[in-house]
Amino acid sequence: MEAPQDADEEVGHLRRCINDLVSFVALPAMWSGGGPTQIVHTLLDAILDMLSLDFVYARLEGLDRHTPIELVRVAQWREAMPRSQEICAVISGLLGDEPQRYPALVRNPIGERDISIVPLRLGLQGEFGVIVAGSQRADFPRQTERLLLGVAANQAWIGLQEARLLGEQKRAASELDRRVGERTMELSKANEELRKAQAELAHVTRVMTLGELTASIAHEVNQPLVGVLANAGASLRFLSGDSPNLLEAKEAIRAIIRDGNRAADVISRMRALFKKALPTKERLNINEAIEEVVILAQGEGRRNQVALRMDLAANLPSVMADRVQIQQVVMNLILNGIEAASVVEDHERYLVITTQLIREDQVQVSVRDSGTGIDPGYVERIFDAFHTTKPGGMGMGLSISRSIIESHGGRLWATPNDGPGTTFQFTL
């Protein structure tokens, strides 16, 4: 009658063993993303409960810490439980450093009787530390319990490896984020310095351009001043007679005001282009900006016998742009076109500035000259910094103009005409 009972017990024991084995195999699913301490805490609880042990102790090493981490779990059914620190001190003092030399039977750190222990290395060479399972049962450890403890240790080793790799990845990612942040700040600072340098260079280029226009601008200012003087003299004559001609005097004074405003407008536009300030984008009427530049440049056109014409589309939407910078680009393109057209002798010298709406949100400006033209294979090189065909030129005008337009989200390019000359176009 005892044999069936023994068989039933053995079958029940095997079933529990299989269930425990499945539970140990499933532990890594609970450890996903967890740290080493969390992994070992969970493992100790599982071993203690499944195998009904008196205590389970773990010492973790190789976790980027100077000192090992000690953890312990004691069976809840024990009436008197010593403090964990005391248990760790006793076991750590008994065991030493090499698991293969651990004794199988040691003085019980949590009771009176001796206790059987099973040491388990975490890792092939114990690089992650050791786990020690202890029980007062005389038959501990059974073969199935050794098997289960071995599986648990292997699963913990795999989990600790993954946790270490995850920790290394997080540290690498954190270090990468830190370096990216530093590099971003460095690039931001470098970009700010570059922007300031470009603004400084653009200002120098404007000053040089206006220096080249000195004679033309002086002529533009001189014309209304001559008119002011002439009309002032006429006003005196109209008012000095025996019967003052008030009507003619009023007309002459109105002409003085008109000519004075013309001279003031020229000077204010010059001051705007000479202005040294950081770029400021605002709503800009591109046609008005072009007309102001043409007024400054038309004297240069007359001096070189190049006719300046405008074909500006009506009702264009305003664009977000820095007025001074855009006028600098237009001025540079006009002066380049005048210079190119001034050397031709066999056809008309002219420059045409046009505007048009090419998309609902995009305006295009074109400056077409009747000059000598550009070799198609040479078109992109003219935008290179320090590349110039002018004697004594800096070679920065077109390079700066392109950078200005690109900073506004647009594009600047050149196209050889079907006939004479070249067309420069940019979008905003």
Coordinates of C-alpha atoms in Angstrom, one line a residue:
M1 CA 0.0 0.0 0.0
E2 CA 3.0 2.3 0.6
A3 CA 4.3 2.0 -3.0
P4 CA 1.4 3.9 -4.6
Q5 CA 1.7 6.6 -2.0
D6 CA 5.4 7.0 -2.7
A7 CA 4.6 7.0 -6.5
D8 CA 1.9 9.7 -5.9
E9 CA 4.3 11.8 -3.9
E10 CA 7.0 11.4 -6.5
V11 CA 4.6 12.4 -9.3
G12 CA 3.4 15.4 -7.2
H13 CA 7.0 16.4 -6.6
L14 CA 7.8 16.2 -10.3
R15 CA 4.8 18.3 -11.1
R16 CA 5.9 20.9 -8.6
C17 CA 9.4 20.8 -10.0
I18 CA 8.1 21.3 -13.6
N19 CA 5.9 24.2 -12.5
D20 CA 8.8 25.8 -10.6
L21 CA 11.1 25.2 -13.7
V22 CA 8.5 27.0 -15.9
S23 CA 8.3 29.8 -13.4
F24 CA 12.1 30.3 -13.3
V25 CA 12.2 30.2 -17.1
A26 CA 9.5 32.9 -17.2
L27 CA 11.4 35.3 -14.8
P28 CA 13.3 37.2 -17.6
A29 CA 10.0 38.5 -18.9
M30 CA 9.5 40.2 -15.5
W31 CA 13.0 41.6 -15.6
S32 CA 12.8 43.4 -18.9
G33 CA 14.2 46.9 -18.5
G34 CA 15.0 46.4 -14.8
G35 CA 18.2 47.0 -13.0
P36 CA 20.5 44.4 -11.4
T37 CA 19.2 44.9 -7.9
Q38 CA 15.6 44.5 -9.0
I39 CA 16.5 41.3 -10.9
V40 CA 18.2 39.7 -7.9
H41 CA 15.4 40.9 -5.4
T42 CA 12.8 39.1 -7.6
L43 CA 15.0 36.0 -8.0
L44 CA 15.6 35.7 -4.3
D45 CA 11.9 35.9 -3.5
A46 CA 11.1 33.3 -6.1
I47 CA 13.8 30.8 -4.9
L48 CA 12.8 31.3 -1.3
D49 CA 9.1 30.6 -1.9
M50 CA 9.3 27.9 -4.5
L51 CA 11.9 25.7 -2.7
S52 CA 10.7 26.5 0.9
L53 CA 14.2 27.6 2.0
D54 CA 15.2 29.1 5.3
F55 CA 17.2 31.9 3.6
V56 CA 18.7 33.0 0.3
Y57 CA 21.7 35.3 0.2
A58 CA 23.2 37.2 -2.8
R59 CA 26.4 39.2 -3.3
L60 CA 26.5 41.2 -6.5
E61 CA 29.8 42.3 -8.0
G62 CA 31.0 43.9 -11.3
L63 CA 28.2 46.5 -11.4
D64 CA 30.4 49.6 -11.8
R65 CA 30.6 50.0 -8.0
H66 CA 33.6 50.0 -5.7
T67 CA 32.0 47.7 -3.1
P68 CA 29.7 44.6 -3.7
I69 CA 26.0 44.7 -3.0
E70 CA 24.7 42.2 -0.5
L71 CA 21.0 41.1 -0.4
V72 CA 19.2 38.5 1.8
R73 CA 15.8 37.0 2.1
V74 CA 14.6 35.0 5.2
A75 CA 11.6 32.7 5.3
Q76 CA 8.5 34.6 6.6
W77 CA 7.4 31.6 8.7
R78 CA 10.4 32.0 11.1
E79 CA 9.3 33.4 14.5
A80 CA 12.6 35.1 15.2
M81 CA 14.4 36.8 12.3
P82 CA 17.8 38.4 12.8
R83 CA 18.5 41.6 11.0
S84 CA 19.6 41.3 7.4
Q85 CA 22.9 43.1 8.1
E86 CA 23.7 40.4 10.7
I87 CA 22.9 37.6 8.3
C88 CA 25.0 39.2 5.5
A89 CA 27.9 39.6 7.9
V90 CA 27.9 36.0 9.1
I91 CA 27.5 34.5 5.6
S92 CA 30.0 36.7 4.0
G93 CA 32.5 35.8 6.7
L94 CA 31.9 32.1 6.3
L95 CA 32.1 31.8 2.5
G96 CA 35.2 33.6 1.2
D97 CA 35.7 34.4 -2.5
E98 CA 35.6 31.1 -4.4
P99 CA 32.2 29.3 -4.6
Q100 CA 33.8 25.9 -5.4
R101 CA 35.4 25.9 -2.0
Y102 CA 32.4 26.8 0.0
P103 CA 31.5 24.2 2.7
A104 CA 28.3 22.2 2.2
L105 CA 27.4 22.5 5.9
V106 CA 27.9 25.6 8.0
R107 CA 26.8 27.1 11.3
N108 CA 23.3 28.3 10.9
P109 CA 23.3 32.1 11.0
I110 CA 19.6 32.2 11.7
G111 CA 19.1 29.3 14.1
E112 CA 20.7 26.8 16.4
R113 CA 21.2 23.8 14.1
D114 CA 23.7 23.5 11.3
I115 CA 22.4 24.4 7.9
S116 CA 23.0 23.0 4.4
I117 CA 23.9 25.5 1.7
V118 CA 24.2 25.5 -2.0
P119 CA 26.5 28.3 -3.6
L120 CA 25.7 29.3 -7.1
R121 CA 28.0 31.5 -9.2
L122 CA 26.4 34.3 -11.3
G123 CA 28.3 34.1 -14.6
L124 CA 30.8 31.7 -16.1
Q125 CA 33.5 32.8 -13.7
G126 CA 31.3 34.3 -11.0
E127 CA 31.9 37.8 -12.5
F128 CA 28.5 39.0 -11.3
G129 CA 28.8 37.5 -7.8
V130 CA 27.2 34.6 -6.0
I131 CA 23.9 33.3 -4.7
V132 CA 23.7 31.1 -1.6
A133 CA 20.6 29.0 -0.8
G134 CA 20.3 27.6 2.8
S135 CA 17.9 25.1 4.4
Q136 CA 17.9 23.1 7.6
R137 CA 16.3 20.1 5.9
A138 CA 18.4 17.0 6.1
D139 CA 17.8 16.1 2.4
F140 CA 18.7 19.5 1.1
P141 CA 19.5 19.9 -1.7
R142 CA 17.7 17.3 -3.7
Q143 CA 18.7 16.6 -7.3
T144 CA 15.7 18.5 -8.6
E145 CA 16.4 21.4 -6.3
R146 CA 20.0 21.6 -7.6
L147 CA 18.6 21.6 -11.1
L148 CA 16.1 24.4 -10.3
L149 CA 18.7 26.5 -8.5
G150 CA 21.1 26.0 -11.5
V151 CA 18.3 27.2 -13.9
A152 CA 17.6 30.1 -11.7
A153 CA 21.2 31.2 -11.5
N154 CA 21.5 30.9 -15.3
Q155 CA 18.4 33.0 -15.9
A156 CA 19.7 35.6 -13.4
W157 CA 23.1 35.6 -15.3
I158 CA 21.3 36.3 -18.6
G159 CA 19.1 39.0 -17.0
L160 CA 22.2 40.6 -15.4
Q161 CA 24.0 40.6 -18.7
E162 CA 21.1 42.3 -20.4
A163 CA 20.8 44.8 -17.5
R164 CA 24.5 45.6 -17.8
L165 CA 24.2 46.0 -21.6
L166 CA 21.2 48.2 -21.1
G167 CA 23.0 50.2 -18.5
E168 CA 26.0 50.6 -20.8
Q169 CA 23.6 51.6 -23.7
K170 CA 21.9 54.2 -21.4
R171 CA 25.2 55.6 -20.3
A172 CA 26.4 55.7 -23.9
A173 CA 23.2 57.4 -24.9
S174 CA 23.5 59.8 -22.0
E175 CA 27.1 60.6 -22.9
L176 CA 26.1 61.0 -26.6
D177 CA 23.2 63.3 -25.6
R178 CA 25.7 65.3 -23.5
R179 CA 28.2 65.5 -26.3
V180 CA 25.4 66.4 -28.8
G181 CA 24.2 69.1 -26.5
E182 CA 27.7 70.5 -26.1
R183 CA 28.3 70.3 -29.8
T184 CA 24.9 71.9 -30.5
M185 CA 25.8 74.8 -28.2
E186 CA 29.2 75.1 -29.9
L187 CA 27.6 75.1 -33.3
S188 CA 25.0 77.6 -32.2
K189 CA 27.7 79.9 -30.8
A190 CA 29.7 79.4 -34.0
N191 CA 26.7 80.1 -36.2
E192 CA 26.0 83.3 -34.1
E193 CA 29.6 84.4 -34.6
L194 CA 29.4 83.6 -38.3
R195 CA 26.1 85.5 -38.6
K196 CA 27.7 88.5 -37.0
A197 CA 30.8 88.2 -39.3
Q198 CA 28.5 87.9 -42.3
A199 CA 26.6 91.0 -41.2
E200 CA 29.8 92.9 -40.7
L201 CA 31.1 91.8 -44.1
A202 CA 27.8 92.7 -45.7
H203 CA 28.0 96.2 -44.2
V204 CA 31.5 96.6 -45.5
T205 CA 30.3 95.6 -48.9
R206 CA 27.5 98.1 -48.8
V207 CA 29.9 100.9 -47.8
M208 CA 32.2 100.0 -50.7
T209 CA 29.2 99.9 -53.1
L210 CA 28.0 103.3 -52.0
G211 CA 31.6 104.5 -52.3
E212 CA 31.6 103.5 -56.0
L213 CA 28.3 105.4 -56.4
T214 CA 29.6 108.6 -54.8
A215 CA 29.6 110.5 -58.1
S216 CA 26.1 109.3 -59.1
I217 CA 24.6 110.0 -55.7
A218 CA 26.2 113.4 -55.6
H219 CA 24.5 114.1 -59.0
E220 CA 21.2 112.8 -57.7
V221 CA 21.4 115.2 -54.6
N222 CA 22.8 118.1 -56.6
Q223 CA 20.0 118.2 -59.1
P224 CA 17.2 119.0 -56.6
L225 CA 19.6 121.4 -54.7
V226 CA 20.2 123.3 -58.0
G227 CA 16.4 123.4 -58.4
V228 CA 16.0 124.7 -54.8
L229 CA 18.4 127.5 -55.5
A230 CA 16.8 128.4 -58.8
N231 CA 13.3 128.5 -57.4
A232 CA 14.4 130.4 -54.4
G233 CA 15.9 133.1 -56.6
A234 CA 12.7 133.2 -58.7
S235 CA 10.6 133.5 -55.5
L236 CA 12.6 136.6 -54.5
R237 CA 12.1 138.1 -57.9
F238 CA 8.3 137.5 -57.8
L239 CA 8.1 139.1 -54.4
S240 CA 10.5 142.0 -54.9
G241 CA 8.5 143.8 -57.7
D242 CA 6.3 146.8 -57.2
S243 CA 3.3 144.4 -57.6
P244 CA 4.4 141.1 -56.1
N245 CA 3.3 138.0 -58.2
L246 CA 2.1 135.9 -55.3
L247 CA 0.8 133.1 -57.6
E248 CA 4.1 132.5 -59.2
A249 CA 5.9 132.8 -55.9
K250 CA 3.7 130.1 -54.4
E251 CA 4.5 127.8 -57.3
A252 CA 8.2 128.4 -56.9
I253 CA 8.0 127.7 -53.2
R254 CA 6.1 124.5 -53.9
A255 CA 8.9 123.5 -56.3
I256 CA 11.4 124.3 -53.5
I257 CA 9.6 121.9 -51.2
R258 CA 9.4 119.2 -53.8
D259 CA 13.1 119.4 -54.7
G260 CA 14.0 119.6 -51.0
N261 CA 12.0 116.4 -50.4
R262 CA 13.8 114.7 -53.3
A263 CA 17.2 115.5 -51.9
A264 CA 16.1 114.4 -48.4
D265 CA 14.8 111.1 -49.8
V266 CA 18.1 110.3 -51.5
I267 CA 20.0 111.1 -48.3
S268 CA 17.6 109.0 -46.2
R269 CA 18.0 106.0 -48.5
M270 CA 21.8 106.4 -48.4
R271 CA 21.7 106.5 -44.6
A272 CA 19.5 103.3 -44.6
L273 CA 22.0 101.4 -46.7
F274 CA 24.9 102.7 -44.6
K275 CA 23.2 101.7 -41.4
K276 CA 25.0 99.0 -39.4
A277 CA 22.4 96.9 -37.6
L278 CA 21.5 93.3 -37.1
P279 CA 19.0 91.9 -39.7
T280 CA 15.4 92.5 -38.9
K281 CA 12.7 90.9 -40.9
E282 CA 9.4 92.7 -41.4
R283 CA 6.6 93.0 -43.9
L284 CA 8.2 94.5 -47.0
N285 CA 6.7 95.8 -50.2
I286 CA 9.3 94.5 -52.7
N287 CA 8.3 97.0 -55.4
E288 CA 8.8 100.0 -53.2
A289 CA 12.2 98.7 -52.0
I290 CA 13.3 98.2 -55.7
E291 CA 12.2 101.7 -56.7
E292 CA 14.2 103.3 -53.9
V293 CA 17.3 101.4 -55.1
V294 CA 16.8 102.4 -58.7
I295 CA 16.6 106.1 -57.7
L296 CA 20.1 105.7 -56.2
A297 CA 21.5 103.7 -59.1
Q298 CA 20.0 105.7 -62.0
G299 CA 22.8 108.2 -62.0
E300 CA 25.3 105.4 -62.5
G301 CA 23.2 104.1 -65.4
R302 CA 23.2 107.5 -67.1
R303 CA 26.9 107.9 -66.5
N304 CA 27.5 104.6 -68.3
Q305 CA 24.7 105.2 -70.9
V306 CA 22.7 102.2 -69.7
A307 CA 19.0 102.6 -69.6
L308 CA 17.3 101.4 -66.4
R309 CA 13.8 100.1 -66.8
M310 CA 11.3 98.6 -64.4
D311 CA 8.4 96.2 -65.1
L312 CA 7.0 95.6 -61.6
A313 CA 3.9 93.5 -61.2
A314 CA 0.9 95.2 -59.5
N315 CA -0.7 93.9 -56.3
L316 CA 2.2 91.7 -55.2
P317 CA 1.8 90.4 -51.6
S318 CA 4.3 91.7 -49.1
V319 CA 7.2 89.5 -48.1
M320 CA 8.9 88.9 -44.7
A321 CA 12.4 90.3 -45.3
D322 CA 15.1 92.6 -44.0
R323 CA 14.7 95.8 -46.1
V324 CA 18.4 96.8 -46.0
Q325 CA 19.7 93.4 -46.9
I326 CA 17.3 92.9 -49.8
Q327 CA 18.1 96.4 -51.2
Q328 CA 21.8 95.5 -50.9
V329 CA 21.2 92.4 -53.1
V330 CA 19.2 94.4 -55.7
M331 CA 21.8 97.2 -55.7
N332 CA 24.6 94.7 -56.3
L333 CA 22.7 93.0 -59.1
I334 CA 21.9 96.4 -60.8
L335 CA 25.5 97.6 -60.5
N336 CA 26.8 94.4 -61.9
G337 CA 24.3 94.6 -64.8
I338 CA 25.2 98.2 -65.5
E339 CA 28.9 97.3 -65.6
A340 CA 28.3 94.3 -67.9
A341 CA 26.2 96.4 -70.3
S342 CA 28.5 99.4 -70.3
V343 CA 31.1 97.7 -72.5
V344 CA 28.9 96.6 -75.4
E345 CA 29.0 98.7 -78.6
D346 CA 27.0 96.8 -81.1
H347 CA 23.5 96.9 -79.5
E348 CA 21.4 98.8 -77.0
R349 CA 22.6 99.1 -73.4
Y350 CA 19.8 98.4 -71.0
L351 CA 18.9 96.8 -67.7
V352 CA 15.3 95.6 -66.9
I353 CA 14.2 94.9 -63.3
T354 CA 11.0 92.8 -63.1
T355 CA 8.9 91.4 -60.3
Q356 CA 6.2 88.7 -60.6
L357 CA 4.2 86.3 -58.4
I358 CA 5.3 82.7 -59.4
R359 CA 3.4 81.0 -56.6
E360 CA 0.7 82.0 -54.1
D361 CA 3.4 82.6 -51.5
Q362 CA 6.5 83.3 -53.6
V363 CA 7.7 86.5 -55.3
Q364 CA 10.4 86.4 -57.9
V365 CA 12.7 89.4 -58.8
S366 CA 14.7 89.4 -62.1
V367 CA 17.5 91.7 -63.2
R368 CA 18.2 91.2 -66.9
D369 CA 21.1 93.0 -68.6
S370 CA 22.2 93.3 -72.3
G371 CA 25.9 92.9 -71.5
T372 CA 28.5 90.5 -72.6
G373 CA 26.9 87.5 -70.9
I374 CA 28.4 84.5 -69.0
D375 CA 29.7 81.2 -70.2
P376 CA 27.0 78.6 -69.2
G377 CA 29.7 76.4 -67.7
Y378 CA 30.9 79.3 -65.6
V379 CA 27.6 80.3 -64.1
E380 CA 27.9 78.8 -60.6
R381 CA 31.5 79.9 -60.1
I382 CA 30.5 83.6 -60.1
F383 CA 28.9 82.9 -56.7
D384 CA 32.1 81.6 -55.1
A385 CA 33.6 83.8 -52.4
F386 CA 36.6 85.9 -53.5
H387 CA 35.9 85.1 -57.2
T388 CA 35.9 88.3 -59.2
T389 CA 36.4 89.5 -62.8
K390 CA 36.7 93.2 -61.6
P391 CA 40.1 94.8 -61.3
G392 CA 40.5 95.4 -57.5
G393 CA 37.2 93.7 -56.7
M394 CA 36.7 91.7 -53.5
G395 CA 34.7 88.9 -55.1
M396 CA 32.2 89.0 -52.3
G397 CA 29.2 90.7 -53.7
L398 CA 27.4 87.8 -55.3
S399 CA 28.5 85.4 -52.6
I400 CA 27.0 87.6 -49.9
S401 CA 23.9 88.2 -52.0
R402 CA 23.3 84.5 -52.3
S403 CA 23.8 83.9 -48.5
I404 CA 21.3 86.8 -47.8
I405 CA 18.7 85.4 -50.1
E406 CA 19.2 81.8 -48.7
S407 CA 18.9 83.1 -45.1
H408 CA 15.5 84.5 -46.2
G409 CA 14.4 81.0 -47.4
G410 CA 14.8 81.9 -51.1
R411 CA 17.2 81.1 -53.9
L412 CA 19.5 83.2 -56.1
W413 CA 20.8 82.0 -59.5
A414 CA 21.9 83.3 -62.9
T415 CA 20.9 82.3 -66.4
P416 CA 22.4 83.2 -69.8
N417 CA 19.9 85.0 -72.0
D418 CA 18.9 83.7 -75.4
G419 CA 20.1 87.0 -76.7
P420 CA 22.8 89.2 -75.3
G421 CA 23.5 89.4 -71.5
T422 CA 22.5 87.5 -68.4
T423 CA 19.5 87.4 -66.1
F424 CA 19.9 87.2 -62.3
Q425 CA 16.8 86.0 -60.4
F426 CA 15.9 85.5 -56.8
T427 CA 12.8 84.4 -54.9
L428 CA 11.4 85.4 -51.6

